[in-house]
C-alpha positions as a Markdown table, in Angstrom:
| # | Residue | x | y | z |
|---|---|---|---|---|
| 1 | Met | -18.0 | 9.9 | 4.4 |
| 2 | Asn | -20.5 | 7.9 | 6.3 |
| 3 | Arg | -20.1 | 4.3 | 7.5 |
| 4 | Glu | -22.7 | 3.0 | 5.0 |
| 5 | Thr | -20.8 | 4.4 | 2.0 |
| 6 | Ile | -17.5 | 3.2 | 3.3 |
| 7 | Leu | -18.9 | -0.3 | 3.6 |
| 8 | Ala | -20.5 | -0.2 | 0.1 |
| 9 | Leu | -17.2 | 0.9 | -1.5 |
| 10 | Asn | -15.3 | -1.8 | 0.4 |
| 11 | Arg | -17.7 | -4.4 | -0.7 |
| 12 | Leu | -17.3 | -3.3 | -4.3 |
| 13 | Asn | -13.5 | -3.7 | -4.0 |
| 14 | Gln | -13.9 | -7.1 | -2.3 |
| 15 | Leu | -16.1 | -8.3 | -5.2 |
| 16 | Phe | -13.6 | -6.8 | -7.7 |
| 17 | Tyr | -10.6 | -8.6 | -6.3 |
| 18 | Ser | -12.6 | -11.9 | -6.0 |
| 19 | Gln | -14.0 | -11.8 | -9.5 |
| 20 | Ala | -11.0 | -10.2 | -11.3 |
| 21 | Ala | -8.2 | -12.1 | -9.5 |
| 22 | Pro | -7.2 | -14.3 | -12.5 |
| 23 | Ser | -6.9 | -11.4 | -15.0 |
| 24 | Phe | -5.5 | -9.1 | -12.3 |
| 25 | Asp | -2.8 | -11.7 | -11.5 |
| 26 | Ala | -2.0 | -12.3 | -15.1 |
| 27 | Thr | -1.3 | -8.6 | -15.7 |
| 28 | Arg | 0.7 | -8.2 | -12.5 |
| 29 | Gln | 3.7 | -10.3 | -13.0 |
| 30 | Thr | 6.5 | -7.8 | -13.4 |
| 31 | Ala | 8.2 | -5.4 | -11.0 |
| 32 | Trp | 7.2 | -1.7 | -11.0 |
| 33 | Thr | 10.0 | 0.5 | -12.4 |
| 34 | Gly | 9.7 | 2.7 | -9.4 |
| 35 | Trp | 10.9 | -0.2 | -7.2 |
| 36 | Leu | 14.3 | 0.0 | -9.0 |
| 37 | Lys | 14.6 | 3.6 | -7.7 |
| 38 | Leu | 14.3 | 2.2 | -4.2 |
| 39 | Ile | 17.3 | -0.1 | -4.4 |
| 40 | Pro | 19.9 | 2.6 | -3.5 |
| 41 | Ile | 17.7 | 3.7 | -0.6 |
| 42 | Leu | 17.2 | 0.2 | 0.7 |
| 43 | Thr | 20.7 | -1.2 | 0.1 |
| 44 | Pro | 22.2 | 0.2 | 3.4 |
| 45 | Leu | 19.2 | -1.3 | 5.3 |
| 46 | Phe | 19.9 | -4.7 | 3.9 |
| 47 | Glu | 23.6 | -4.4 | 4.3 |
| 48 | Leu | 23.5 | -3.4 | 8.0 |
| 49 | Asn | 20.8 | -5.8 | 9.2 |
| 50 | Gln | 20.9 | -9.5 | 9.4 |
| 51 | Ser | 17.3 | -10.1 | 10.5 |
| 52 | Leu | 15.1 | -7.7 | 8.7 |
| 53 | Arg | 11.3 | -7.8 | 9.1 |
| 54 | Ile | 9.3 | -6.6 | 6.1 |
| 55 | Leu | 5.6 | -5.9 | 6.0 |
| 56 | Asp | 3.9 | -5.7 | 2.6 |
| 57 | Val | 0.4 | -4.2 | 3.0 |
| 58 | Gly | -1.6 | -5.1 | -0.1 |
| 59 | Cys | 0.8 | -7.7 | -1.2 |
| 60 | Gly | -1.4 | -9.2 | -3.9 |
| 61 | Asn | 0.3 | -12.1 | -5.7 |
| 62 | Gly | 3.6 | -11.5 | -3.9 |
| 63 | Arg | 5.5 | -9.8 | -6.7 |
| 64 | Phe | 7.3 | -7.4 | -4.4 |
| 65 | Leu | 8.8 | -10.3 | -2.5 |
| 66 | Glu | 9.9 | -11.7 | -5.8 |
| 67 | Phe | 11.5 | -8.4 | -6.6 |
| 68 | Leu | 13.3 | -8.3 | -3.2 |
| 69 | Glu | 14.7 | -11.8 | -3.7 |
| 70 | Lys | 16.2 | -10.8 | -7.0 |
| 71 | Ala | 17.4 | -7.3 | -5.9 |
| 72 | Phe | 19.1 | -8.7 | -2.7 |
| 73 | Pro | 19.8 | -12.4 | -3.6 |
| 74 | Thr | 22.2 | -13.1 | -0.7 |
| 75 | Lys | 20.1 | -11.6 | 2.0 |
| 76 | Ser | 17.8 | -13.3 | 4.5 |
| 77 | Phe | 14.8 | -11.7 | 6.0 |
| 78 | Glu | 11.3 | -12.2 | 7.3 |
| 79 | Tyr | 8.4 | -11.1 | 5.1 |
| 80 | Phe | 4.8 | -10.7 | 6.1 |
| 81 | Gly | 2.2 | -10.2 | 3.3 |
| 82 | Leu | -1.3 | -8.9 | 3.9 |
| 83 | Asp | -4.1 | -8.6 | 1.4 |
| 84 | Leu | -7.8 | -8.3 | 1.1 |
| 85 | Ser | -8.0 | -11.0 | -1.6 |
| 86 | Gln | -7.8 | -14.6 | -0.6 |
| 87 | Glu | -7.5 | -15.5 | -4.3 |
| 88 | Leu | -4.4 | -13.4 | -4.8 |
| 89 | Leu | -2.9 | -14.7 | -1.5 |
| 90 | Thr | -3.4 | -18.3 | -2.7 |
| 91 | Lys | -1.4 | -17.4 | -5.9 |
| 92 | Ala | 1.3 | -15.8 | -3.8 |
| 93 | Lys | 1.7 | -18.8 | -1.4 |
| 94 | Ala | 2.0 | -21.1 | -4.4 |
| 95 | Lys | 5.0 | -19.1 | -5.7 |
| 96 | Phe | 6.9 | -19.3 | -2.4 |
| 97 | Thr | 6.5 | -22.8 | -1.2 |
| 98 | Thr | 10.3 | -23.3 | -1.1 |
| 99 | Pro | 12.1 | -20.6 | 0.9 |
| 100 | Lys | 15.1 | -18.9 | -0.9 |
| 101 | Asn | 18.2 | -17.6 | 0.9 |
| 102 | Glu | 16.5 | -18.3 | 4.3 |
| 103 | Val | 13.7 | -15.9 | 3.4 |
| 104 | Lys | 10.7 | -16.7 | 5.6 |
| 105 | Ser | 7.3 | -15.6 | 4.3 |
| 106 | Gln | 3.9 | -15.5 | 6.0 |
| 107 | Trp | 0.7 | -14.5 | 4.3 |
| 108 | Gln | -2.6 | -13.4 | 5.9 |
| 109 | Lys | -5.9 | -12.1 | 4.7 |
| 110 | Phe | -6.6 | -8.7 | 6.2 |
| 111 | Asp | -9.3 | -6.1 | 5.6 |
| 112 | Leu | -7.9 | -2.6 | 6.3 |
| 113 | Val | -11.3 | -1.0 | 5.9 |
| 114 | Gln | -13.4 | -3.3 | 8.1 |
| 115 | Thr | -10.6 | -3.3 | 10.8 |
| 116 | Trp | -10.8 | 0.5 | 10.9 |
| 117 | Leu | -14.6 | 0.6 | 11.1 |
| 118 | Asp | -14.5 | -1.9 | 14.0 |
| 119 | Asn | -11.7 | 0.0 | 15.8 |
| 120 | Pro | -11.3 | 3.5 | 14.5 |
| 121 | Asp | -8.3 | 4.4 | 16.6 |
| 122 | Leu | -6.6 | 1.2 | 15.6 |
| 123 | Ser | -5.4 | 0.7 | 19.2 |
| 124 | Gln | -6.8 | -2.8 | 19.8 |
| 125 | Leu | -5.4 | -4.9 | 17.0 |
| 126 | Ser | -4.7 | -8.2 | 18.7 |
| 127 | Ile | -3.3 | -10.3 | 15.9 |
| 128 | Pro | 0.5 | -11.0 | 16.3 |
| 129 | Ile | 1.4 | -9.1 | 13.2 |
| 130 | Trp | 0.6 | -5.8 | 14.9 |
| 131 | Arg | 2.6 | -6.6 | 18.1 |
| 132 | Gln | 6.0 | -6.0 | 16.5 |
| 133 | Thr | 7.9 | -3.3 | 14.5 |
| 134 | Tyr | 9.2 | -3.6 | 11.0 |
| 135 | Asp | 12.4 | -2.5 | 9.3 |
| 136 | Leu | 10.4 | -1.9 | 6.1 |
| 137 | Ile | 6.7 | -1.4 | 5.5 |
| 138 | Val | 5.5 | -0.9 | 2.0 |
| 139 | Val | 2.0 | 0.1 | 0.9 |
| 140 | Phe | 1.9 | -0.2 | -2.9 |
| 141 | Gly | -1.4 | 0.3 | -4.8 |
| 142 | Val | -3.5 | 0.3 | -1.7 |
| 143 | Leu | -4.2 | 3.8 | -0.4 |
| 144 | His | -6.4 | 4.7 | -3.4 |
| 145 | His | -8.7 | 1.8 | -2.4 |
| 146 | Leu | -9.3 | 3.1 | 1.2 |
| 147 | Pro | -12.6 | 5.1 | 1.3 |
| 148 | Ser | -12.4 | 8.5 | 3.1 |
| 149 | Cys | -9.5 | 10.9 | 3.8 |
| 150 | Gln | -9.7 | 10.1 | 7.5 |
| 151 | Leu | -9.3 | 6.3 | 7.0 |
| 152 | Arg | -6.3 | 6.8 | 4.8 |
| 153 | Leu | -4.6 | 9.2 | 7.3 |
| 154 | Asp | -5.3 | 6.9 | 10.3 |
| 155 | Trp | -3.8 | 3.9 | 8.6 |
| 156 | Leu | -0.7 | 6.0 | 7.6 |
| 157 | Lys | -0.3 | 7.0 | 11.2 |
| 158 | Lys | -0.7 | 3.4 | 12.4 |
| 159 | Leu | 1.8 | 2.0 | 9.9 |
| 160 | Gly | 4.2 | 4.8 | 10.7 |
| 161 | Ser | 4.1 | 3.8 | 14.3 |
| 162 | Gln | 5.1 | 0.2 | 13.4 |
| 163 | Val | 8.4 | 1.2 | 11.8 |
| 164 | Ala | 11.6 | 0.3 | 13.7 |
| 165 | Asn | 14.4 | 2.8 | 14.3 |
| 166 | Gly | 16.2 | 3.4 | 11.1 |
| 167 | Gly | 13.4 | 1.6 | 9.1 |
| 168 | Phe | 11.3 | 2.8 | 6.2 |
| 169 | Leu | 7.6 | 3.4 | 5.4 |
| 170 | Ile | 7.2 | 3.6 | 1.6 |
| 171 | Thr | 3.8 | 4.3 | 0.0 |
| 172 | Thr | 2.4 | 5.0 | -3.4 |
| 173 | Asp | -0.6 | 7.1 | -4.5 |
| 174 | Trp | -2.0 | 6.2 | -7.9 |
| 175 | Gln | -2.0 | 9.3 | -10.1 |
| 176 | Phe | -4.1 | 8.1 | -13.0 |
| 177 | Gln | -4.9 | 11.6 | -14.1 |
| 178 | Asn | -1.4 | 11.6 | -15.6 |
| 179 | Glu | -2.6 | 9.0 | -18.1 |
| 180 | Ala | -6.0 | 10.6 | -18.5 |
| 181 | Ala | -6.7 | 9.3 | -22.0 |
| 182 | Arg | -6.5 | 5.7 | -20.8 |
| 183 | Phe | -8.6 | 6.1 | -17.7 |
| 184 | Gln | -11.3 | 8.5 | -18.8 |
| 185 | Thr | -12.9 | 5.7 | -20.8 |
| 186 | Lys | -12.9 | 3.5 | -17.7 |
| 187 | Thr | -14.7 | 6.0 | -15.4 |
| 188 | Ile | -18.4 | 5.2 | -14.8 |
| 189 | Met | -21.2 | 6.9 | -13.0 |
| 190 | Pro | -21.5 | 5.8 | -9.4 |
| 191 | Glu | -25.2 | 5.2 | -9.9 |
| 192 | Leu | -24.3 | 2.1 | -12.0 |
| 193 | Val | -23.1 | 0.4 | -8.7 |
| 194 | Gly | -25.9 | 1.8 | -6.5 |
| 195 | Leu | -24.1 | 4.9 | -5.2 |
| 196 | Thr | -24.6 | 8.6 | -5.7 |
| 197 | Thr | -21.9 | 11.3 | -6.1 |
| 198 | Asp | -23.1 | 13.3 | -3.1 |
| 199 | Lys | -22.1 | 10.3 | -0.8 |
| 200 | Leu | -18.6 | 10.3 | -2.1 |
| 201 | Glu | -15.6 | 12.6 | -1.4 |
| 202 | Glu | -13.8 | 14.8 | -3.8 |
| 203 | Asn | -11.8 | 12.8 | -6.4 |
| 204 | Asp | -13.5 | 9.5 | -5.6 |
| 205 | Leu | -14.2 | 7.5 | -8.8 |
| 206 | Ile | -15.6 | 4.2 | -9.9 |
| 207 | Leu | -13.5 | 2.5 | -12.6 |
| 208 | Asp | -14.3 | -0.3 | -15.0 |
| 209 | Trp | -11.5 | -3.0 | -15.2 |
| 210 | Lys | -12.3 | -3.8 | -18.9 |
| 211 | Gln | -10.1 | -6.9 | -19.0 |
| 212 | Gly | -12.3 | -9.4 | -20.8 |
| 213 | Lys | -15.2 | -9.0 | -18.3 |
| 214 | Thr | -16.7 | -5.9 | -16.7 |
| 215 | His | -15.6 | -5.5 | -13.1 |
| 216 | Tyr | -15.9 | -2.3 | -11.1 |
| 217 | Arg | -13.6 | -0.9 | -8.4 |
| 218 | Tyr | -13.5 | 2.1 | -6.2 |
| 219 | Cys | -10.4 | 4.4 | -6.5 |
| 220 | His | -9.4 | 7.7 | -5.0 |
| 221 | Leu | -7.2 | 10.2 | -6.7 |
| 222 | Ala | -5.1 | 12.0 | -4.0 |
| 223 | Asn | -4.3 | 15.5 | -5.1 |
| 224 | Pro | -1.3 | 17.5 | -3.9 |
| 225 | Ala | -3.3 | 19.2 | -1.1 |
| 226 | Glu | -4.3 | 15.9 | 0.4 |
| 227 | Leu | -0.7 | 14.5 | 0.2 |
| 228 | Leu | 0.6 | 17.6 | 1.9 |
| 229 | Thr | -2.1 | 17.3 | 4.6 |
| 230 | Gln | -1.1 | 13.7 | 5.3 |
| 231 | Thr | 2.6 | 14.5 | 5.4 |
| 232 | Gln | 2.0 | 17.4 | 7.8 |
| 233 | Ala | -0.2 | 15.3 | 10.0 |
| 234 | Leu | 2.4 | 12.5 | 10.2 |
| 235 | Ala | 5.1 | 15.0 | 11.1 |
| 236 | Gln | 3.0 | 16.2 | 13.9 |
| 237 | Thr | 2.0 | 12.8 | 15.2 |
| 238 | Leu | 5.2 | 11.0 | 14.6 |
| 239 | Pro | 8.0 | 13.6 | 14.4 |
| 240 | Gln | 10.7 | 10.9 | 14.3 |
| 241 | Leu | 9.2 | 9.7 | 11.0 |
| 242 | Gln | 11.0 | 11.9 | 8.4 |
| 243 | Leu | 10.0 | 12.2 | 4.8 |
| 244 | Arg | 13.3 | 11.5 | 3.0 |
| 245 | Thr | 12.2 | 11.7 | -0.6 |
| 246 | Ser | 9.3 | 11.5 | -3.0 |
| 247 | Phe | 9.2 | 10.8 | -6.7 |
| 248 | Gln | 7.0 | 9.7 | -9.6 |
| 249 | Ala | 7.4 | 6.5 | -11.6 |
| 250 | Asp | 5.6 | 3.7 | -13.3 |
| 251 | Gly | 3.1 | 3.4 | -16.2 |
| 252 | Arg | 3.5 | 4.5 | -19.7 |
| 253 | Ser | 4.1 | 8.0 | -18.6 |
| 254 | Asp | 6.6 | 7.1 | -15.8 |
| 255 | Thr | 4.4 | 9.3 | -13.6 |
| 256 | Leu | 1.5 | 6.9 | -12.8 |
| 257 | Asn | 2.5 | 6.5 | -9.1 |
| 258 | His | 3.6 | 9.1 | -6.5 |
| 259 | Tyr | 6.1 | 7.5 | -4.1 |
| 260 | Arg | 6.8 | 8.8 | -0.6 |
| 261 | Val | 9.7 | 7.4 | 1.4 |
| 262 | Trp | 9.7 | 8.0 | 5.2 |
| 263 | Gln | 12.4 | 6.9 | 7.6 |
| 264 | Ile | 12.4 | 6.6 | 11.4 |
| 265 | Val | 15.2 | 8.7 | 12.8 |
| 266 | Ala | 16.7 | 7.2 | 16.0 |
| 267 | Ala | 16.2 | 9.4 | 19.0 |
| 268 | Ser | 19.9 | 10.3 | 19.4 |
| 269 | Asn | 20.2 | 11.3 | 15.7 |
| 270 | Phe | 16.8 | 13.1 | 15.9 |
| 271 | Glu | 18.1 | 15.3 | 18.8 |
| 272 | Ser | 21.4 | 16.0 | 17.1 |
| 273 | Leu | 19.6 | 17.3 | 14.1 |
| 274 | Gly | 17.8 | 19.8 | 16.3 |
| 275 | Leu | 14.4 | 18.4 | 15.5 |
């Protein structure tokens, strides 16, 4: 995918999250059911660490932080939320003006796509948030908005490199084909937003929000072959980042998102496993 198309798709999503922020926020107030499946995985992390650092990429209105506070009500940690939408960040900040259980939260507007275009190898990110590692990095509802296979893979590698020993990288890929009846009616021709199919990659779609007003957004459907390619590339680049589990959850079908849970294996453990 060329730079011009990547920019056009990113602008489309920027406009979507600016215009649709009120209705998007109103329909994004509850925790995903898949997050409940993460509690047994994350419990040892919260039990063993007194000063966790958590990075939420694509934090939206902050509902994952809200979930963590309820799931681990006696734990303190530092939380960093990044999002493209200033409107959603404003709503998130308003929720967490008073810290709970010594949970410290920071929020920052951040454009993953533009950052990658400006610095494709992601090696010169100067803001403080990229100068530290995290015990937990989550990327929920984000990857399908990143135009081009290479961009998605590069960000997965970058985020994997920011995970501390013993920490987790958890991602979701939106599998909206599993609820095809709902989403077929929302798919529009790219020409309606000034794009052509030949400029897009396989399984790239433009969807209509259809919540009161018409708003369009770019979404990518990652098929099993792409997910496997990503997993293999991460294993080669970051062999200490091990895929622990994957599962499907969420939506009416309970299969709307494909979760992947990676964990950094400490060097000593890594060697003892013969890896």
